Amino acid sequence: MHERAQSIARALPAVTEAVGDNLNALADFGVRSGLDALRMLALAGKGVLLGHIYSYAFAAAGQANVARLLSTIEEEMRGSLTPAASPSIDSMDQAPLAESHRAP
């Protein structure tokens, strides 16, 4: 049987609790959409990095594709906030976004 590493989404709450205010937890792996970014923030992340998808977008079609990617991520984040009746990330109800990724 193969042991699998815990996903970033499942580990993030414990990491942020362990480091407290000493460090800012930034999520990178597993972020492929605006909703993924919001989920990481809801799980107590202080920021989200887009390194992998940013690099893939650039490699596929250059700077114009990166601009399109960032626009899409922003639209997805704004669209995901609307159902939660949140005008901003700071005021969003984190529970519905985080619930599907909490450890059992």
CSV table of C-alpha atoms in Angstrom, one decimal:
chain,number,residue,atom,x,y,z
A,1,MET,CA,0.0,0.0,0.0
A,2,HIS,CA,1.3,3.4,-0.9
A,3,GLU,CA,1.4,6.2,1.6
A,4,ARG,CA,0.2,9.5,0.2
A,5,ALA,CA,1.1,12.9,1.3
A,6,GLN,CA,-1.6,15.1,2.8
A,7,SER,CA,-3.0,17.7,0.5
A,8,ILE,CA,-2.1,21.3,1.0
A,9,ALA,CA,-5.7,22.2,1.5
A,10,ARG,CA,-6.1,19.6,4.3
A,11,ALA,CA,-2.7,20.6,5.9
A,12,LEU,CA,-3.1,24.4,5.7
A,13,PRO,CA,-5.3,25.0,8.8
A,14,ALA,CA,-2.9,23.0,11.1
A,15,VAL,CA,0.1,24.8,9.6
A,16,THR,CA,-1.3,28.3,10.1
A,17,GLU,CA,-2.4,27.3,13.7
A,18,ALA,CA,1.1,26.0,14.5
A,19,VAL,CA,3.0,29.1,13.2
A,20,GLY,CA,0.4,31.6,14.6
A,21,ASP,CA,1.4,35.2,13.8
A,22,ASN,CA,5.1,34.3,13.4
A,23,LEU,CA,4.8,33.5,9.7
A,24,ASN,CA,2.3,34.0,6.9
A,25,ALA,CA,1.2,30.8,5.2
A,26,LEU,CA,1.0,31.0,1.5
A,27,ALA,CA,-0.6,28.3,-0.6
A,28,ASP,CA,0.7,27.3,-4.0
A,29,PHE,CA,0.1,23.7,-5.0
A,30,GLY,CA,-3.4,22.8,-6.0
A,31,VAL,CA,-4.5,26.3,-7.0
A,32,ARG,CA,-5.9,26.0,-10.5
A,33,SER,CA,-8.9,28.4,-10.4
A,34,GLY,CA,-10.3,31.4,-8.6
A,35,LEU,CA,-12.4,29.1,-6.5
A,36,ASP,CA,-9.3,27.1,-5.5
A,37,ALA,CA,-7.7,30.4,-4.5
A,38,LEU,CA,-10.7,31.4,-2.3
A,39,ARG,CA,-10.7,28.0,-0.7
A,40,MET,CA,-7.1,28.3,0.3
A,41,LEU,CA,-7.8,31.8,1.8
A,42,ALA,CA,-10.8,30.4,3.6
A,43,LEU,CA,-8.6,27.6,5.1
A,44,ALA,CA,-6.5,30.3,6.8
A,45,GLY,CA,-4.0,31.0,4.2
A,46,LYS,CA,-2.6,34.6,4.1
A,47,GLY,CA,-2.0,34.5,0.4
A,48,VAL,CA,-2.1,32.4,-2.7
A,49,LEU,CA,0.7,31.9,-5.2
A,50,LEU,CA,0.0,31.1,-8.9
A,51,GLY,CA,3.4,29.9,-9.9
A,52,HIS,CA,2.6,26.7,-11.7
A,53,ILE,CA,-0.4,27.8,-13.7
A,54,TYR,CA,1.3,31.2,-14.4
A,55,SER,CA,4.3,29.4,-15.8
A,56,TYR,CA,2.2,27.0,-17.9
A,57,ALA,CA,0.2,29.9,-19.3
A,58,PHE,CA,3.4,31.8,-20.2
A,59,ALA,CA,4.9,28.7,-21.8
A,60,ALA,CA,1.8,28.0,-23.9
A,61,ALA,CA,1.2,31.5,-25.3
A,62,GLY,CA,3.4,34.1,-23.7
A,63,GLN,CA,2.5,37.3,-21.9
A,64,ALA,CA,-1.0,37.7,-23.4
A,65,ASN,CA,-2.0,34.3,-22.1
A,66,VAL,CA,-0.8,35.2,-18.6
A,67,ALA,CA,-2.9,38.4,-18.7
A,68,ARG,CA,-5.9,36.2,-19.8
A,69,LEU,CA,-5.2,33.8,-17.0
A,70,LEU,CA,-5.1,36.5,-14.3
A,71,SER,CA,-8.3,38.0,-15.6
A,72,THR,CA,-10.0,34.6,-15.5
A,73,ILE,CA,-8.8,34.0,-11.9
A,74,GLU,CA,-10.1,37.4,-10.9
A,75,GLU,CA,-13.5,36.8,-12.6
A,76,GLU,CA,-13.8,33.3,-10.9
A,77,MET,CA,-12.9,34.8,-7.5
A,78,ARG,CA,-15.5,37.6,-7.9
A,79,GLY,CA,-18.1,35.1,-9.2
A,80,SER,CA,-17.5,32.8,-6.2
A,81,LEU,CA,-17.9,35.7,-3.7
A,82,THR,CA,-21.3,36.7,-5.1
A,83,PRO,CA,-23.1,33.5,-4.0
A,84,ALA,CA,-21.7,33.9,-0.5
A,85,ALA,CA,-23.0,37.5,-0.5
A,86,SER,CA,-19.6,38.8,0.2
A,87,PRO,CA,-18.3,42.0,-1.4
A,88,SER,CA,-14.7,41.2,-0.6
A,89,ILE,CA,-12.4,38.4,0.5
A,90,ASP,CA,-12.0,39.9,4.0
A,91,SER,CA,-15.8,39.7,4.6
A,92,MET,CA,-16.5,36.3,3.0
A,93,ASP,CA,-18.1,33.5,5.0
A,94,GLN,CA,-15.3,31.0,5.1
A,95,ALA,CA,-17.2,28.0,6.3
A,96,PRO,CA,-18.8,26.9,3.0
A,97,LEU,CA,-15.6,27.3,1.1
A,98,ALA,CA,-13.4,25.5,3.6
A,99,GLU,CA,-15.8,22.7,4.6
A,100,SER,CA,-15.1,20.4,1.7
A,101,HIS,CA,-11.4,20.4,2.3
A,102,ARG,CA,-11.2,19.9,6.1
A,103,ALA,CA,-9.6,16.8,7.3
A,104,PRO,CA,-12.0,14.1,8.5
